[in-house]
Amino acid sequence: MAVQTVATDTDLSLGPAAALSCRECGERFPLGPVFACEACFGPLEIAYDLPGGDPEELRKRIEAGPDSIWRYASLLPVPADVADKPNLNPGFTRLVRADNLARELGVTGGLYVKDDSGNPTHSFKDRVVAIAVEAARAFGFTTLSCSSTGNLAGAVGAAAARAGLRSCVFIPHDLEQGKVVMAAVYGGDLVGIEGTYDDVNRFCSELIGDPIGEGWGFVNVNLRPYYAEGSKTLAYEICEQLGWRLPDQLVVPIASGSQLTKIDKGLRELIALGLVEDRPYKIFGAQAEGCSPVARAFKDGHDVVRPVKPDTIAKSLAIGNPADGPYVLDIARRSGGAVEDVNDGEIVDAIKLLARTEGVFAETAGGVTVGVTRKLIEAGVLDPTLTTVVLNTGDGLKTLDAVAPTTGPSAIIRPNLDSFREAGLA
Ligand SMILES: *Cc1c(COP(=O)(O)O)cnc(C)c1O
């Protein structure tokens, strides 16, 4: 594995982050821009010295913090003065109590939508990029980069602009117009690659090993251990917004699977810190049928995730070879959850269902989680009498193409009352 040789700050200050540790063999390494274990090539993640002490005091300190993910800075690999740095400060998005949707789906135990469309670039990716930017700064990178299914490219472009870094991001060339424009508008370089996301990702791995990539921080490759931690903030916020309580069931979308695994990590940390009561929760993974390698493995009872070639309108989730697939399977099985998929028609129906019942316009990934929630309730797998949180990770305005063919004006009329009467809407 090529290890980046950028200026390494010997006095790295990334808050409570203590080391990198291998998720497979447990070997520990000093903090740096590396993502795979030298001993066994397993993925690395951050190990912490988390704050001890009175949970009530920690809860109070968090509640007095900024209305962004930085209220949890003491649990993240970021410098203590992170809130003073040029960063997009994402997070603390709304948790919508979805009573209308609950009635429609027959949920009686309380149904909530965690709506991450409210982030600065309108997807959950701002959370992970915010952490990666701080790591890039700490390691002295001058260019911020990524391989993206769309949302990440926009989040990196915006965060780099704000942080005063150069950006050069890579996407499959055939993404939705909304995603392409959002990735380009912040002024960095955007490169479309003729291939799938998995091709883009392979290309980026090559770039890292080449002298061209020197000084480049790829948020989801060589900065991945830091980046991934951003997803924990979803778990923290959901519990805080429920009144420092664990939900019973969570429905989470899967692209690479990173978000789902880190939500689990975040929940376990809250329990370990005594911030929430220790009781069981179930995590359900959601995929689109046109790219459902993890759901397939779950249903077949396999531990190995067999790569697929994606073909779905849920392009933000279209990763055919998900890096965290096996860990997702483990979490779903261990927690008593499941991994399920829905087809493109069901995704569109679910987007419209959520919009119609709660006034929340989700991108296709939100259609996937709402659709899977409905399917799992109908199948008797999700318990409607328990508190359930469904994630909406992106904004419907970015994937208008998905709903446009079946959504439009009820009528087009001349500007007079007769014409309106004739339309049958009066
Ligand atoms: C990236 C993304 C996800 C989840 O990604 P993971 O790779 O599984 O962490 C979910 N929803 C949207 C809208 C995304 O862009």
Coordinates of C-alpha atoms and ligand atoms in Angstrom, one line a residue:
M1 CA 0.0 0.0 0.0
A2 CA 1.3 3.4 -0.9
V3 CA 1.6 5.6 2.2
Q4 CA 1.4 9.4 1.6
T5 CA 4.5 11.3 2.5
V6 CA 3.2 14.7 3.1
A7 CA 4.5 17.0 5.9
T8 CA 3.4 15.1 9.0
D9 CA 2.8 17.3 12.0
T10 CA 4.4 15.6 14.9
D11 CA 2.2 17.6 17.3
L12 CA -1.1 16.5 15.8
S13 CA -4.1 17.7 17.7
L14 CA -7.2 15.8 16.7
G15 CA -9.0 16.0 20.0
P16 CA -9.8 12.7 21.7
A17 CA -8.4 10.7 18.7
A18 CA -5.6 8.5 20.1
A19 CA -4.6 6.2 17.3
L20 CA -5.7 4.3 14.2
S21 CA -6.7 0.7 14.9
C22 CA -7.3 -2.1 12.5
R23 CA -10.9 -3.4 12.5
E24 CA -9.6 -6.9 11.6
C25 CA -6.5 -7.6 13.7
G26 CA -6.7 -4.7 16.3
E27 CA -3.1 -3.5 15.5
R28 CA -2.6 0.2 16.4
F29 CA -0.9 2.9 14.3
P30 CA -0.2 6.5 14.9
L31 CA -2.7 9.0 13.5
G32 CA -1.9 9.7 9.8
P33 CA -3.3 9.7 6.3
V34 CA -3.5 5.9 6.1
F35 CA -6.5 3.7 5.7
A36 CA -5.3 0.1 5.6
C37 CA -3.4 -2.0 8.1
E38 CA 0.2 -2.7 7.3
A39 CA -0.1 -6.1 9.0
C40 CA -3.3 -7.5 7.5
F41 CA -4.6 -4.9 5.0
G42 CA -7.8 -4.6 7.1
P43 CA -9.5 -1.2 7.3
L44 CA -8.3 1.3 9.9
E45 CA -10.6 3.2 12.2
I46 CA -10.1 5.8 14.9
A47 CA -9.5 4.7 18.5
Y48 CA -10.3 7.3 21.2
D49 CA -9.5 8.4 24.7
L50 CA -13.1 9.5 25.3
P51 CA -14.0 11.9 28.1
G52 CA -15.0 10.2 31.3
G53 CA -16.9 11.7 34.2
D54 CA -20.4 12.5 35.0
P55 CA -22.8 11.8 32.1
E56 CA -25.2 14.6 33.3
E57 CA -22.4 17.1 33.0
L58 CA -21.4 15.9 29.6
R59 CA -25.0 16.1 28.4
K60 CA -25.2 19.7 29.6
R61 CA -22.0 20.6 27.9
I62 CA -23.2 19.2 24.7
E63 CA -26.6 20.9 24.9
A64 CA -24.8 24.2 25.5
G65 CA -22.7 23.7 22.3
P66 CA -23.2 25.1 18.8
D67 CA -26.2 24.0 16.6
S68 CA -23.9 21.8 14.5
I69 CA -22.0 18.6 14.7
W70 CA -19.4 20.5 16.7
R71 CA -21.5 20.2 19.8
Y72 CA -20.0 16.7 19.9
A73 CA -16.4 17.8 19.2
S74 CA -15.2 16.1 22.3
L75 CA -16.3 12.7 20.7
L76 CA -14.8 13.4 17.3
P77 CA -11.3 13.4 15.7
V78 CA -11.1 17.2 15.4
P79 CA -9.1 19.9 17.2
A80 CA -10.8 21.4 20.3
D81 CA -11.1 24.8 18.6
V82 CA -12.8 23.4 15.5
A83 CA -15.8 25.7 15.7
D84 CA -13.5 28.7 15.1
K85 CA -12.1 27.3 11.8
P86 CA -13.5 27.9 8.3
N87 CA -15.8 24.9 7.9
L88 CA -19.4 24.5 6.7
N89 CA -20.5 23.5 10.2
P90 CA -23.1 20.9 9.2
G91 CA -25.5 18.9 11.3
F92 CA -28.1 19.3 14.0
T93 CA -30.7 18.8 11.3
R94 CA -34.3 18.3 12.3
L95 CA -35.8 15.1 13.6
V96 CA -39.4 15.2 12.2
R97 CA -42.1 13.4 14.2
A98 CA -43.9 11.8 11.3
D99 CA -47.4 11.1 12.7
N100 CA -49.1 11.2 9.3
L101 CA -46.7 8.8 7.8
A102 CA -47.0 6.6 10.9
R103 CA -50.8 6.4 10.5
E104 CA -50.4 5.5 6.8
L105 CA -47.9 2.7 7.7
G106 CA -49.7 1.5 10.8
V107 CA -46.8 2.5 13.2
T108 CA -48.0 3.2 16.7
G109 CA -44.7 3.3 18.6
G110 CA -43.6 6.7 17.3
L111 CA -42.1 7.2 13.8
Y112 CA -39.4 9.9 13.1
V113 CA -37.6 11.0 10.0
K114 CA -34.1 12.3 10.5
D115 CA -34.0 14.8 7.7
D116 CA -30.4 15.5 6.5
S117 CA -31.6 17.4 3.5
G118 CA -31.1 20.5 5.7
N119 CA -27.3 20.3 5.6
P120 CA -25.3 23.0 3.8
T121 CA -25.0 21.1 0.5
H122 CA -28.3 19.2 1.1
S123 CA -27.1 15.8 1.9
F124 CA -25.6 13.9 4.9
K125 CA -22.2 14.0 3.2
D126 CA -21.5 17.4 4.7
R127 CA -21.0 15.6 8.1
V128 CA -18.3 13.3 6.9
V129 CA -16.5 15.9 4.8
A130 CA -16.4 18.4 7.7
I131 CA -14.3 15.9 9.7
A132 CA -12.1 15.0 6.7
V133 CA -11.4 18.7 6.1
E134 CA -10.0 19.0 9.6
A135 CA -7.8 15.9 9.1
A136 CA -6.6 17.3 5.7
R137 CA -5.6 20.6 7.4
A138 CA -3.8 18.6 10.2
F139 CA -1.9 16.6 7.7
G140 CA -1.0 19.5 5.5
F141 CA -2.9 18.5 2.3
T142 CA -3.5 21.3 -0.2
T143 CA -6.0 19.5 -2.5
L144 CA -9.2 17.9 -1.4
S145 CA -10.5 15.1 -3.5
C146 CA -12.9 12.2 -3.6
S147 CA -14.6 9.5 -5.7
S148 CA -18.3 10.2 -5.5
T149 CA -21.7 9.0 -6.5
G150 CA -22.8 12.6 -6.6
N151 CA -23.5 14.1 -3.2
L152 CA -19.9 13.7 -1.9
A153 CA -18.5 15.7 -4.9
G154 CA -20.7 18.7 -4.0
A155 CA -19.9 18.4 -0.3
V156 CA -16.2 18.3 -1.0
G157 CA -16.3 21.2 -3.5
A158 CA -18.2 23.4 -1.0
A159 CA -16.1 22.5 2.0
A160 CA -12.8 23.1 0.1
A161 CA -14.0 26.4 -1.1
R162 CA -14.8 27.5 2.4
A163 CA -11.6 26.1 3.8
G164 CA -9.5 27.7 1.1
L165 CA -8.2 24.4 -0.3
R166 CA -8.1 23.4 -4.0
S167 CA -10.5 20.6 -4.9
C168 CA -10.6 18.1 -7.7
V169 CA -13.4 15.5 -7.5
F170 CA -14.3 12.5 -9.6
I171 CA -17.8 11.2 -10.5
P172 CA -19.3 8.7 -13.0
H173 CA -20.1 10.9 -16.0
D174 CA -23.8 10.1 -16.2
L175 CA -25.1 11.5 -12.9
E176 CA -28.2 13.6 -12.4
Q177 CA -27.9 17.2 -13.6
G178 CA -28.6 18.5 -10.0
K179 CA -25.6 16.6 -8.7
V180 CA -23.3 17.6 -11.5
V181 CA -24.1 21.3 -11.2
M182 CA -23.8 21.2 -7.5
A183 CA -20.4 19.5 -7.7
A184 CA -19.1 22.2 -10.2
V185 CA -20.6 25.4 -8.9
Y186 CA -18.1 25.8 -6.0
G187 CA -15.3 26.4 -8.5
G188 CA -13.1 23.4 -8.0
D189 CA -12.3 20.9 -10.7
L190 CA -14.9 18.2 -11.5
V191 CA -14.0 15.2 -13.6
G192 CA -16.6 12.9 -15.1
I193 CA -15.3 9.4 -15.7
E194 CA -16.6 7.0 -18.3
G195 CA -17.5 4.1 -16.0
T196 CA -19.4 3.2 -12.8
Y197 CA -18.6 4.5 -9.3
D198 CA -16.5 1.4 -8.7
D199 CA -14.4 2.3 -11.7
V200 CA -14.0 5.9 -10.4
N201 CA -13.0 4.5 -7.0
R202 CA -10.3 2.2 -8.6
F203 CA -9.0 5.2 -10.6
C204 CA -8.7 7.3 -7.4
S205 CA -6.7 4.5 -5.7
E206 CA -4.3 4.6 -8.6
L207 CA -4.0 8.3 -8.4
I208 CA -3.1 8.1 -4.7
G209 CA -0.2 5.8 -5.5
D210 CA 1.1 8.1 -8.2
P211 CA 3.2 11.3 -7.7
I212 CA 0.3 13.3 -9.2
G213 CA -1.6 12.5 -6.1
E214 CA 1.0 13.9 -3.7
G215 CA -0.5 16.4 -1.3
W216 CA -4.0 15.2 -2.1
G217 CA -6.4 14.3 0.6
F218 CA -9.1 11.9 -0.8
V219 CA -11.8 12.2 1.8
N220 CA -13.1 8.7 1.3
V221 CA -9.8 7.0 0.6
N222 CA -6.7 8.1 2.5
L223 CA -8.7 10.2 4.9
R224 CA -11.5 7.6 5.2
P225 CA -10.9 6.7 8.9
Y226 CA -11.5 10.4 9.8
Y227 CA -14.3 10.9 7.2
A228 CA -16.2 7.9 8.4
E229 CA -16.4 9.2 12.0
G230 CA -18.7 12.0 10.8
S231 CA -21.6 9.6 10.5
K232 CA -21.5 9.0 14.2
T233 CA -23.1 12.4 14.6
L234 CA -26.3 11.1 13.2
A235 CA -26.5 8.7 16.1
Y236 CA -25.7 11.3 18.6
E237 CA -28.2 13.8 17.3
I238 CA -31.0 11.2 17.0
C239 CA -30.6 10.2 20.6
E240 CA -30.2 13.8 21.9
Q241 CA -33.3 14.8 20.0
L242 CA -35.3 11.9 21.4
G243 CA -34.4 13.2 24.9
W244 CA -31.2 11.2 25.3
R245 CA -32.9 8.0 24.5
L246 CA -32.0 5.2 22.0
P247 CA -34.6 4.5 19.3
D248 CA -35.7 0.9 19.2
Q249 CA -35.3 0.6 15.4
L250 CA -33.3 2.6 12.8
V251 CA -33.6 2.3 9.0
V252 CA -30.4 3.4 7.3
P253 CA -29.5 3.5 3.6
I254 CA -26.4 1.6 2.4
A255 CA -24.0 2.7 -0.3
S256 CA -20.5 1.7 0.9
G257 CA -22.1 0.8 4.2
S258 CA -19.9 3.2 6.1
Q259 CA -22.7 5.3 7.5
L260 CA -24.6 2.4 8.9
T261 CA -21.5 0.9 10.7
K262 CA -20.6 4.3 12.2
I263 CA -24.2 5.0 13.4
D264 CA -23.8 1.7 15.3
K265 CA -20.4 2.8 16.6
G266 CA -22.0 6.2 17.7
L267 CA -24.8 4.5 19.6
R268 CA -22.4 2.2 21.4
E269 CA -20.3 5.1 22.4
L270 CA -23.3 6.9 23.9
I271 CA -24.1 3.8 25.9
A272 CA -20.4 3.5 27.1
L273 CA -20.4 7.1 28.2
G274 CA -23.6 6.6 30.1
L275 CA -25.4 9.3 28.0
V276 CA -28.2 6.9 27.1
E277 CA -29.6 3.9 28.9
D278 CA -28.1 0.6 27.7
R279 CA -30.9 -1.3 26.0
P280 CA -31.2 -3.2 22.7
Y281 CA -31.7 -1.4 19.4
K282 CA -32.1 -2.9 15.9
I283 CA -30.5 -1.5 12.7
F284 CA -32.1 -2.2 9.3
G285 CA -30.2 -1.5 6.1
A286 CA -31.9 -0.3 3.0
Q287 CA -30.8 -0.7 -0.6
A288 CA -32.2 -0.3 -4.1
E289 CA -33.0 -3.5 -5.9
G290 CA -30.8 -2.4 -8.8
C291 CA -27.8 -2.3 -6.5
S292 CA -28.4 -4.6 -3.6
P293 CA -25.4 -6.8 -3.0
V294 CA -25.7 -6.5 0.8
A295 CA -29.4 -7.2 0.9
R296 CA -28.7 -10.2 -1.4
A297 CA -26.1 -11.6 1.0
F298 CA -28.3 -11.0 4.0
K299 CA -31.2 -12.9 2.5
D300 CA -28.9 -15.7 1.3
G301 CA -27.3 -16.0 4.7
H302 CA -23.9 -15.3 3.3
D303 CA -21.0 -13.4 5.0
V304 CA -19.4 -12.5 1.7
V305 CA -20.9 -9.7 -0.4
R306 CA -20.7 -10.4 -4.1
P307 CA -20.2 -7.3 -6.2
V308 CA -22.9 -6.2 -8.7
K309 CA -23.1 -3.8 -11.6
P310 CA -25.6 -1.0 -10.5
D311 CA -28.7 -0.1 -12.4
T312 CA -31.0 2.0 -10.3
I313 CA -32.4 5.5 -10.1
A314 CA -31.0 5.7 -6.5
K315 CA -27.6 6.7 -7.9
S316 CA -26.3 8.1 -4.6
L317 CA -26.4 4.5 -3.3
A318 CA -25.1 2.9 -6.4
I319 CA -21.9 1.2 -5.1
G320 CA -21.7 -2.3 -6.6
N321 CA -18.8 -3.3 -4.3
P322 CA -19.5 -1.8 -0.9
A323 CA -16.3 -1.7 1.3
D324 CA -18.2 -2.0 4.5
G325 CA -20.7 -4.7 3.3
P326 CA -19.5 -7.5 5.6
Y327 CA -19.6 -5.2 8.7
V328 CA -23.1 -4.1 7.8
L329 CA -24.2 -7.8 7.6
D330 CA -22.7 -8.4 11.0
I331 CA -24.5 -5.4 12.6
A332 CA -27.8 -6.2 11.0
R333 CA -27.6 -9.8 12.2
R334 CA -26.2 -9.1 15.6
S335 CA -28.7 -6.4 16.4
G336 CA -31.7 -8.4 15.2
G337 CA -32.3 -6.1 12.2
A338 CA -32.3 -7.0 8.5
V339 CA -31.2 -5.7 5.1
E340 CA -34.0 -5.2 2.5
D341 CA -34.3 -3.7 -1.0
V342 CA -37.0 -1.9 -3.0
N343 CA -37.3 -1.5 -6.8
D344 CA -37.3 1.9 -8.7
G345 CA -41.1 2.1 -8.8
E346 CA -41.4 1.5 -5.0
I347 CA -38.7 4.2 -4.5
V348 CA -40.7 6.8 -6.4
D349 CA -43.9 5.8 -4.6
A350 CA -42.1 6.2 -1.3
I351 CA -40.7 9.7 -2.2
K352 CA -44.2 10.8 -3.0
L353 CA -45.6 9.1 0.2
L354 CA -43.2 11.0 2.4
A355 CA -43.8 14.3 0.6
R356 CA -47.6 13.8 0.7
T357 CA -47.7 12.9 4.4
E358 CA -45.0 15.0 6.0
G359 CA -44.0 17.7 3.5
V360 CA -40.5 16.3 3.3
F361 CA -39.1 16.0 -0.2
A362 CA -36.5 13.3 -0.2
E363 CA -33.9 12.3 -2.8
T364 CA -34.0 8.8 -4.1
A365 CA -32.0 7.5 -1.1
G366 CA -34.8 8.7 1.1
G367 CA -37.3 6.9 -1.1
V368 CA -35.2 3.8 -0.5
T369 CA -35.4 4.0 3.3
V370 CA -39.1 4.9 3.4
G371 CA -39.9 2.2 0.9
V372 CA -37.9 -0.4 2.8
T373 CA -39.6 0.7 6.0
R374 CA -43.0 0.1 4.5
K375 CA -41.9 -3.2 3.1
L376 CA -40.5 -4.4 6.4
I377 CA -43.6 -3.4 8.3
E378 CA -45.8 -5.3 5.8
A379 CA -43.6 -8.3 6.1
G380 CA -43.8 -8.2 9.9
V381 CA -40.1 -7.7 10.3
L382 CA -40.2 -4.2 11.6
D383 CA -42.2 -3.9 14.8
P384 CA -44.8 -1.1 14.4
T385 CA -45.2 -0.8 18.2
L386 CA -41.6 0.4 18.7
T387 CA -40.0 3.8 18.2
T388 CA -38.6 3.9 14.7
V389 CA -36.2 6.4 13.1
V390 CA -36.0 6.5 9.3
L391 CA -33.1 8.4 7.7
N392 CA -33.6 10.8 4.8
T393 CA -30.0 11.5 3.7
G394 CA -30.6 13.9 0.8
D395 CA -32.8 16.6 -0.9
G396 CA -35.4 15.7 -3.5
L397 CA -34.3 18.8 -5.5
K398 CA -31.2 16.9 -6.5
T399 CA -33.0 14.0 -8.1
L400 CA -36.0 15.7 -9.8
D401 CA -35.6 13.3 -12.7
A402 CA -36.8 10.5 -10.6
V403 CA -40.3 12.0 -9.9
A404 CA -40.7 14.5 -12.8
P405 CA -42.2 12.0 -15.3
T406 CA -45.1 11.2 -12.8
T407 CA -45.4 14.6 -11.1
G408 CA -46.8 17.9 -12.4
P409 CA -49.6 20.3 -12.4
S410 CA -53.1 19.0 -11.7
A411 CA -54.4 21.1 -14.6
I412 CA -53.3 23.9 -16.9
I413 CA -56.0 26.5 -17.4
R414 CA -56.8 29.9 -18.8
P415 CA -56.8 32.6 -16.1
N416 CA -60.6 32.7 -15.5
L417 CA -63.0 31.0 -13.2
D418 CA -64.9 29.1 -15.9
S419 CA -61.7 27.5 -17.0
F420 CA -60.9 26.5 -13.3
R421 CA -64.4 25.1 -12.9
E422 CA -64.0 23.0 -16.1
A423 CA -60.8 21.5 -14.7
G424 CA -62.9 19.8 -12.0
L425 CA -60.8 21.0 -9.1
A426 CA -63.2 23.6 -7.6
Ligands
LIG1 C1 -23.3 8.6 0.4 C2 -24.7 8.5 0.8 C3 -25.3 7.6 1.7 C4 -24.5 6.5 2.4 O1 -23.3 6.2 2.1 P1 -22.3 5.1 2.7 O2 -21.3 5.0 1.7 O3 -23.1 3.9 2.9 O4 -21.8 5.7 4.0 C5 -26.6 7.7 1.9 N1 -27.4 8.6 1.4 C6 -26.9 9.5 0.5 C7 -27.9 10.5 -0.1 C8 -25.6 9.5 0.2 O5 -25.1 10.4 -0.7

